[in-house]
């Protein structure tokens, strides 16, 4: 029971940055702007959040700085692919590269710790929140344990990430913003002829994407860890992208996909070097490769046809 | 300036019998003068037709009226008031609605969502949905435009999708409705229904502008008609006071033969024979269902039908592009392995030429030069080769010859294919396929997007091929074209050949067959 709860707890922790990045991608791609720059934006968010938190001593200012940095990158992507109708993949790749380079450069020149930011104290990060009665209930078997150890004890950003799932669903399907966002990703000409600005609708989606990526990055550097380490996103942005396709661009499915990938990395962390009956010690490399192998296998055949938004990746140009 | 036989709308005489007045509109696209000093007055509560060939500037003019483009000079007066229409929103606010040729609908949205888009009534949808539903119900009963508000667009037939477009405009309070080539995708019955709806809208006092290149429609429902040619408004007539011949001449700028002149067919031996051919598409849906027919040397067999009833798949299977599930095809009496190994290259060598339905997707490589496109599929012929290399000189000489024979304009074999007009692109494909002296010619939509002058030329060449003893299978969604070219007409509906008729058969009977009504019991039509 304890092991199971431990693994599930690890699952949730690993899934949170994926979930935030995946929802970020969902807003952008549903509006027709493909975004492989999730990774870069998360990285920028993580670095600037940690840097600002270290300098100001305030976690909230750190979070804001992370969001601001990520939104800046998102706007660059928007400017390239919406305003100038550039290739969205190229722009995304450029963002990943420049974020990786910029964070390393600034990290070294500001803090001189080989690209790290200084270790953050508890004031400078989002610590775990103890939900009411967690202590009292922890003695109750199963339900109490789950409540105290699995549900309680995460930081604010974690709860926010899971709250974003129903919120995103509601925004997408029950608001004017969502209706236009989905329409602009399927048939921008229909939106244009209805007298609504395609450019503005897409920019708004891209900005929301930037905000969520920034939060995802901040979760890594000032939530989960106590400081920024070089290249700390480690491909999570790409896994989030895989989860998005896996979830067929739908919010609730996105949560399940991220939890699945989170579960795999939890298994990886938990069973690294542990002797298992029959198989012996699993090679670390194999365990680490599992999420990626699963992604390839699942995407190659097991999820059926994932139809992306019809206008995805295509810059909108008025005809003729 | 173009002489307009128009009513006295000049001098800003804005008594309000006109819903729309355009005065001196000019618009360039690069070097192309798309609209030259256009003036037009549309009387309130009337149906006003605008005809012209492709590229005559009709769509540009309407896009200016709908705020998609800005005119360089000129004024737009709506109900006598000078208006600036800077974008589609301004057009909608002025009471103008537009039904585009390619519907502006979101394919995976419901009817209701499509209608609300851009007119949602507040940031949260709930309230808007309720209002839209009620309003939709009212519009539906008022104009008898029944549509299920919760149906998903892509599951609706095109005729109903078009109805949604009309409802969308009415929901936004349109008083003036512009329809751009509305009948291109409709069956004759659906087109008639549309015309009844338009008549009803007119009775309710709405003003309708109908853009089309089909003269018959103009004669059937408009009150007034304006003709555009090469960016100019060349004439405006009361429909009752003009004739089809006069309008065609105005459109093209010279006398046009509307009726195809052809002698009696002289069918010889069977060249192409299709037996029980069944084809499924990638989703496993039966697209061609046990189709059998013969095509003889020296005859044109036309396949009529509304787009999407299996004609495309039939043509592609015979051409070897798509494989059949069962059935057989005989070419010159010898079998073609349509189930597995049929291949367009081999079939070409055996004397089967194919003019594909979609010349942009299958017939041409648009960024290629004309001479390169003119050898596609025949590029391994020794004439064009010099050892392993292309013999550029011979290719260009050959292309130049075809350009002359088929009157391809501009006569330059070094021009990019994309820069030719639709009609001339089609001639490039026809020249390539016809000049190899095939014994069987498959022709799909030979005049889609081709203007009246070129249509006449293309039709004549097809008849010449027939008279030279070729077997020709013609697929077209234009019923007029099928009737005037074919010697026998097969009608396809839902993948089956539902009947064979003489081309002189009454149009309404063919139209009903195309909708699956009155199908023959004996499906084996062409034995």
mmCIF file of C-alpha atoms in Angstrom, chain B residues 225-412:
data_model
loop_
_atom_site.group_PDB
_atom_site.id
_atom_site.type_symbol
_atom_site.label_atom_id
_atom_site.label_comp_id
_atom_site.label_asym_id
_atom_site.label_seq_id
_atom_site.Cartn_x
_atom_site.Cartn_y
_atom_site.Cartn_z
ATOM 1 C CA UNK B 225 -28.346 41.065 -65.115
ATOM 2 C CA UNK B 226 -24.940 42.741 -65.371
ATOM 3 C CA UNK B 227 -22.148 41.313 -67.487
ATOM 4 C CA UNK B 228 -18.469 41.626 -66.640
ATOM 5 C CA UNK B 229 -15.582 41.014 -68.982
ATOM 6 C CA UNK B 230 -11.860 41.423 -68.223
ATOM 7 C CA UNK B 231 -12.461 43.595 -65.206
ATOM 8 C CA UNK B 232 -15.029 45.834 -66.842
ATOM 9 C CA UNK B 233 -18.768 46.056 -66.452
ATOM 10 C CA UNK B 234 -19.784 45.766 -70.095
ATOM 11 C CA UNK B 235 -23.550 45.837 -69.893
ATOM 12 C CA UNK B 236 -26.597 45.725 -67.687
ATOM 13 C CA UNK B 237 -29.876 44.375 -69.017
ATOM 14 C CA UNK B 238 -33.356 43.623 -67.798
ATOM 15 C CA UNK B 239 -33.429 39.831 -67.863
ATOM 16 C CA UNK B 240 -36.778 39.795 -69.638
ATOM 17 C CA UNK B 241 -35.341 41.863 -72.454
ATOM 18 C CA UNK B 242 -32.235 39.828 -73.228
ATOM 19 C CA UNK B 243 -31.364 36.378 -74.526
ATOM 20 C CA UNK B 244 -28.861 33.701 -73.639
ATOM 21 C CA UNK B 245 -27.063 34.281 -76.929
ATOM 22 C CA UNK B 246 -26.693 37.987 -76.320
ATOM 23 C CA UNK B 247 -25.346 37.453 -72.796
ATOM 24 C CA UNK B 248 -22.855 34.823 -73.955
ATOM 25 C CA UNK B 249 -21.587 37.154 -76.621
ATOM 26 C CA UNK B 250 -21.239 39.986 -74.099
ATOM 27 C CA UNK B 251 -19.334 37.712 -71.724
ATOM 28 C CA UNK B 252 -16.833 36.446 -74.244
ATOM 29 C CA UNK B 253 -16.639 39.464 -76.496
ATOM 30 C CA UNK B 254 -17.419 37.496 -79.633
ATOM 31 C CA UNK B 255 -20.089 35.167 -80.904
ATOM 32 C CA UNK B 256 -20.038 31.815 -79.140
ATOM 33 C CA UNK B 257 -21.441 28.520 -80.246
ATOM 34 C CA UNK B 258 -23.356 27.350 -77.189
ATOM 35 C CA UNK B 259 -24.546 24.176 -78.767
ATOM 36 C CA UNK B 260 -21.942 21.602 -79.708
ATOM 37 C CA UNK B 261 -22.026 20.710 -83.384
ATOM 38 C CA UNK B 262 -21.511 17.066 -83.913
ATOM 39 C CA UNK B 263 -22.538 14.442 -86.370
ATOM 40 C CA UNK B 264 -23.962 11.037 -85.595
ATOM 41 C CA UNK B 265 -21.696 8.642 -83.785
ATOM 42 C CA UNK B 266 -20.378 5.709 -85.700
ATOM 43 C CA UNK B 267 -19.554 3.182 -83.019
ATOM 44 C CA UNK B 268 -17.181 0.365 -83.900
ATOM 45 C CA UNK B 269 -15.778 -2.462 -81.815
ATOM 46 C CA UNK B 270 -15.709 -2.449 -78.036
ATOM 47 C CA UNK B 271 -12.490 -0.831 -76.801
ATOM 48 C CA UNK B 272 -13.118 -0.585 -73.077
ATOM 49 C CA UNK B 273 -15.226 -3.009 -71.180
ATOM 50 C CA UNK B 274 -16.011 -2.833 -67.464
ATOM 51 C CA UNK B 275 -17.666 -5.766 -65.669
ATOM 52 C CA UNK B 276 -19.044 -5.826 -62.129
ATOM 53 C CA UNK B 277 -16.439 -3.388 -60.916
ATOM 54 C CA UNK B 278 -16.545 -2.809 -57.156
ATOM 55 C CA UNK B 279 -14.272 -0.316 -55.444
ATOM 56 C CA UNK B 280 -13.975 0.591 -51.780
ATOM 57 C CA UNK B 281 -12.325 3.712 -50.453
ATOM 58 C CA UNK B 282 -9.726 3.803 -47.679
ATOM 59 C CA UNK B 283 -12.434 3.698 -45.011
ATOM 60 C CA UNK B 284 -13.904 0.549 -46.534
ATOM 61 C CA UNK B 285 -17.024 2.254 -47.880
ATOM 62 C CA UNK B 286 -18.235 0.894 -51.217
ATOM 63 C CA UNK B 287 -17.795 3.738 -53.692
ATOM 64 C CA UNK B 288 -18.339 1.858 -56.941
ATOM 65 C CA UNK B 289 -20.881 -0.925 -56.731
ATOM 66 C CA UNK B 290 -20.893 -3.633 -59.417
ATOM 67 C CA UNK B 291 -20.664 -1.255 -62.330
ATOM 68 C CA UNK B 292 -20.688 -2.684 -65.856
ATOM 69 C CA UNK B 293 -20.581 -0.943 -69.218
ATOM 70 C CA UNK B 294 -18.812 -0.871 -72.581
ATOM 71 C CA UNK B 295 -17.293 1.960 -74.549
ATOM 72 C CA UNK B 296 -16.910 1.440 -78.285
ATOM 73 C CA UNK B 297 -14.533 3.030 -80.706
ATOM 74 C CA UNK B 298 -15.981 6.228 -82.091
ATOM 75 C CA UNK B 299 -18.437 6.979 -79.319
ATOM 76 C CA UNK B 300 -18.544 9.154 -76.239
ATOM 77 C CA UNK B 301 -20.114 7.592 -73.177
ATOM 78 C CA UNK B 302 -20.971 10.214 -70.576
ATOM 79 C CA UNK B 303 -21.306 9.483 -66.888
ATOM 80 C CA UNK B 304 -23.628 11.922 -65.192
ATOM 81 C CA UNK B 305 -24.099 12.261 -61.461
ATOM 82 C CA UNK B 306 -23.795 14.606 -58.548
ATOM 83 C CA UNK B 307 -20.205 14.888 -57.328
ATOM 84 C CA UNK B 308 -19.310 12.186 -54.832
ATOM 85 C CA UNK B 309 -21.415 9.323 -56.196
ATOM 86 C CA UNK B 310 -18.455 7.188 -57.194
ATOM 87 C CA UNK B 311 -17.614 8.646 -60.607
ATOM 88 C CA UNK B 312 -14.194 9.810 -59.454
ATOM 89 C CA UNK B 313 -13.322 6.406 -58.013
ATOM 90 C CA UNK B 314 -14.575 4.682 -61.163
ATOM 91 C CA UNK B 315 -12.398 6.841 -63.358
ATOM 92 C CA UNK B 316 -9.355 6.432 -61.126
ATOM 93 C CA UNK B 317 -9.756 2.665 -61.029
ATOM 94 C CA UNK B 318 -9.961 2.353 -64.807
ATOM 95 C CA UNK B 319 -6.925 4.628 -65.071
ATOM 96 C CA UNK B 320 -4.997 2.324 -62.720
ATOM 97 C CA UNK B 321 -4.535 4.874 -59.927
ATOM 98 C CA UNK B 322 -6.827 3.072 -57.508
ATOM 99 C CA UNK B 323 -7.337 -0.644 -57.075
ATOM 100 C CA UNK B 324 -10.669 -2.422 -57.281
ATOM 101 C CA UNK B 325 -11.995 -4.992 -54.870
ATOM 102 C CA UNK B 326 -13.595 -7.145 -57.528
ATOM 103 C CA UNK B 327 -14.685 -7.075 -61.125
ATOM 104 C CA UNK B 328 -12.754 -6.809 -64.327
ATOM 105 C CA UNK B 329 -11.755 -4.301 -66.949
ATOM 106 C CA UNK B 330 -10.869 -5.224 -70.524
ATOM 107 C CA UNK B 331 -8.815 -2.874 -72.621
ATOM 108 C CA UNK B 332 -8.891 -3.732 -76.314
ATOM 109 C CA UNK B 333 -10.291 -7.093 -75.331
ATOM 110 C CA UNK B 334 -7.370 -7.930 -73.066
ATOM 111 C CA UNK B 335 -7.780 -7.958 -69.292
ATOM 112 C CA UNK B 336 -6.321 -5.317 -67.012
ATOM 113 C CA UNK B 337 -5.459 -6.474 -63.520
ATOM 114 C CA UNK B 338 -7.449 -3.774 -61.744
ATOM 115 C CA UNK B 339 -7.346 -5.655 -58.464
ATOM 116 C CA UNK B 340 -3.614 -5.599 -58.014
ATOM 117 C CA UNK B 341 -1.070 -4.670 -60.611
ATOM 118 C CA UNK B 342 -2.820 -2.084 -62.798
ATOM 119 C CA UNK B 343 -0.521 0.857 -63.128
ATOM 120 C CA UNK B 344 -1.034 4.120 -65.004
ATOM 121 C CA UNK B 345 2.320 3.845 -66.763
ATOM 122 C CA UNK B 346 1.564 0.388 -68.181
ATOM 123 C CA UNK B 347 -1.979 1.393 -69.132
ATOM 124 C CA UNK B 348 -0.635 4.416 -70.979
ATOM 125 C CA UNK B 349 1.587 2.146 -73.029
ATOM 126 C CA UNK B 350 -1.453 0.053 -73.822
ATOM 127 C CA UNK B 351 -3.191 3.070 -75.278
ATOM 128 C CA UNK B 352 -5.256 4.424 -72.431
ATOM 129 C CA UNK B 353 -4.961 8.144 -71.789
ATOM 130 C CA UNK B 354 -6.437 9.896 -68.767
ATOM 131 C CA UNK B 355 -7.357 13.529 -68.274
ATOM 132 C CA UNK B 356 -7.870 13.591 -64.505
ATOM 133 C CA UNK B 357 -10.724 15.405 -62.839
ATOM 134 C CA UNK B 358 -8.539 17.588 -60.673
ATOM 135 C CA UNK B 359 -5.858 19.023 -62.895
ATOM 136 C CA UNK B 360 -4.119 20.830 -60.050
ATOM 137 C CA UNK B 361 -3.793 17.767 -57.856
ATOM 138 C CA UNK B 362 -3.292 15.046 -60.452
ATOM 139 C CA UNK B 363 -2.818 16.523 -63.883
ATOM 140 C CA UNK B 364 -0.058 19.068 -63.478
ATOM 141 C CA UNK B 365 2.826 20.058 -61.268
ATOM 142 C CA UNK B 366 2.060 23.749 -60.967
ATOM 143 C CA UNK B 367 5.577 25.027 -60.205
ATOM 144 C CA UNK B 368 6.925 23.209 -63.296
ATOM 145 C CA UNK B 369 7.394 24.933 -66.628
ATOM 146 C CA UNK B 370 4.820 24.257 -69.310
ATOM 147 C CA UNK B 371 7.153 22.036 -71.347
ATOM 148 C CA UNK B 372 7.927 19.925 -68.275
ATOM 149 C CA UNK B 373 4.246 19.423 -67.532
ATOM 150 C CA UNK B 374 3.589 18.529 -71.127
ATOM 151 C CA UNK B 375 5.630 15.315 -70.836
ATOM 152 C CA UNK B 376 4.509 14.136 -67.392
ATOM 153 C CA UNK B 377 3.836 10.423 -67.540
ATOM 154 C CA UNK B 378 5.446 10.153 -70.963
ATOM 155 C CA UNK B 379 8.861 11.279 -69.850
ATOM 156 C CA UNK B 380 10.429 7.886 -70.470
ATOM 157 C CA UNK B 381 9.419 7.928 -74.107
ATOM 158 C CA UNK B 382 12.554 7.780 -76.311
ATOM 159 C CA UNK B 383 11.545 11.013 -78.060
ATOM 160 C CA UNK B 384 12.221 12.946 -74.902
ATOM 161 C CA UNK B 385 15.378 11.170 -73.893
ATOM 162 C CA UNK B 386 19.002 11.411 -74.737
ATOM 163 C CA UNK B 387 20.505 8.378 -73.083
ATOM 164 C CA UNK B 388 19.754 8.722 -69.371
ATOM 165 C CA UNK B 389 19.220 12.471 -69.730
ATOM 166 C CA UNK B 390 16.230 14.480 -70.811
ATOM 167 C CA UNK B 391 16.470 15.807 -74.308
ATOM 168 C CA UNK B 392 15.511 19.363 -73.453
ATOM 169 C CA UNK B 393 15.516 20.613 -77.033
ATOM 170 C CA UNK B 394 13.162 17.954 -78.271
ATOM 171 C CA UNK B 395 10.896 18.407 -75.243
ATOM 172 C CA UNK B 396 10.625 22.131 -75.850
ATOM 173 C CA UNK B 397 10.096 21.724 -79.568
ATOM 174 C CA UNK B 398 7.368 19.201 -78.854
ATOM 175 C CA UNK B 399 5.757 21.513 -76.297
ATOM 176 C CA UNK B 400 5.846 24.423 -78.728
ATOM 177 C CA UNK B 401 4.074 22.311 -81.298
ATOM 178 C CA UNK B 402 1.320 21.356 -78.861
ATOM 179 C CA UNK B 403 0.958 24.976 -77.812
ATOM 180 C CA UNK B 404 0.236 25.871 -81.380
ATOM 181 C CA UNK B 405 -2.143 23.009 -82.018
ATOM 182 C CA UNK B 406 -4.149 23.599 -78.867
ATOM 183 C CA UNK B 407 -3.987 27.368 -78.972
ATOM 184 C CA UNK B 408 -2.484 27.532 -75.478
ATOM 185 C CA UNK B 409 -2.058 31.092 -74.334
ATOM 186 C CA UNK B 410 0.351 32.697 -73.636
ATOM 187 C CA UNK B 411 2.321 30.659 -76.194
ATOM 188 C CA UNK B 412 5.398 30.216 -74.037
#
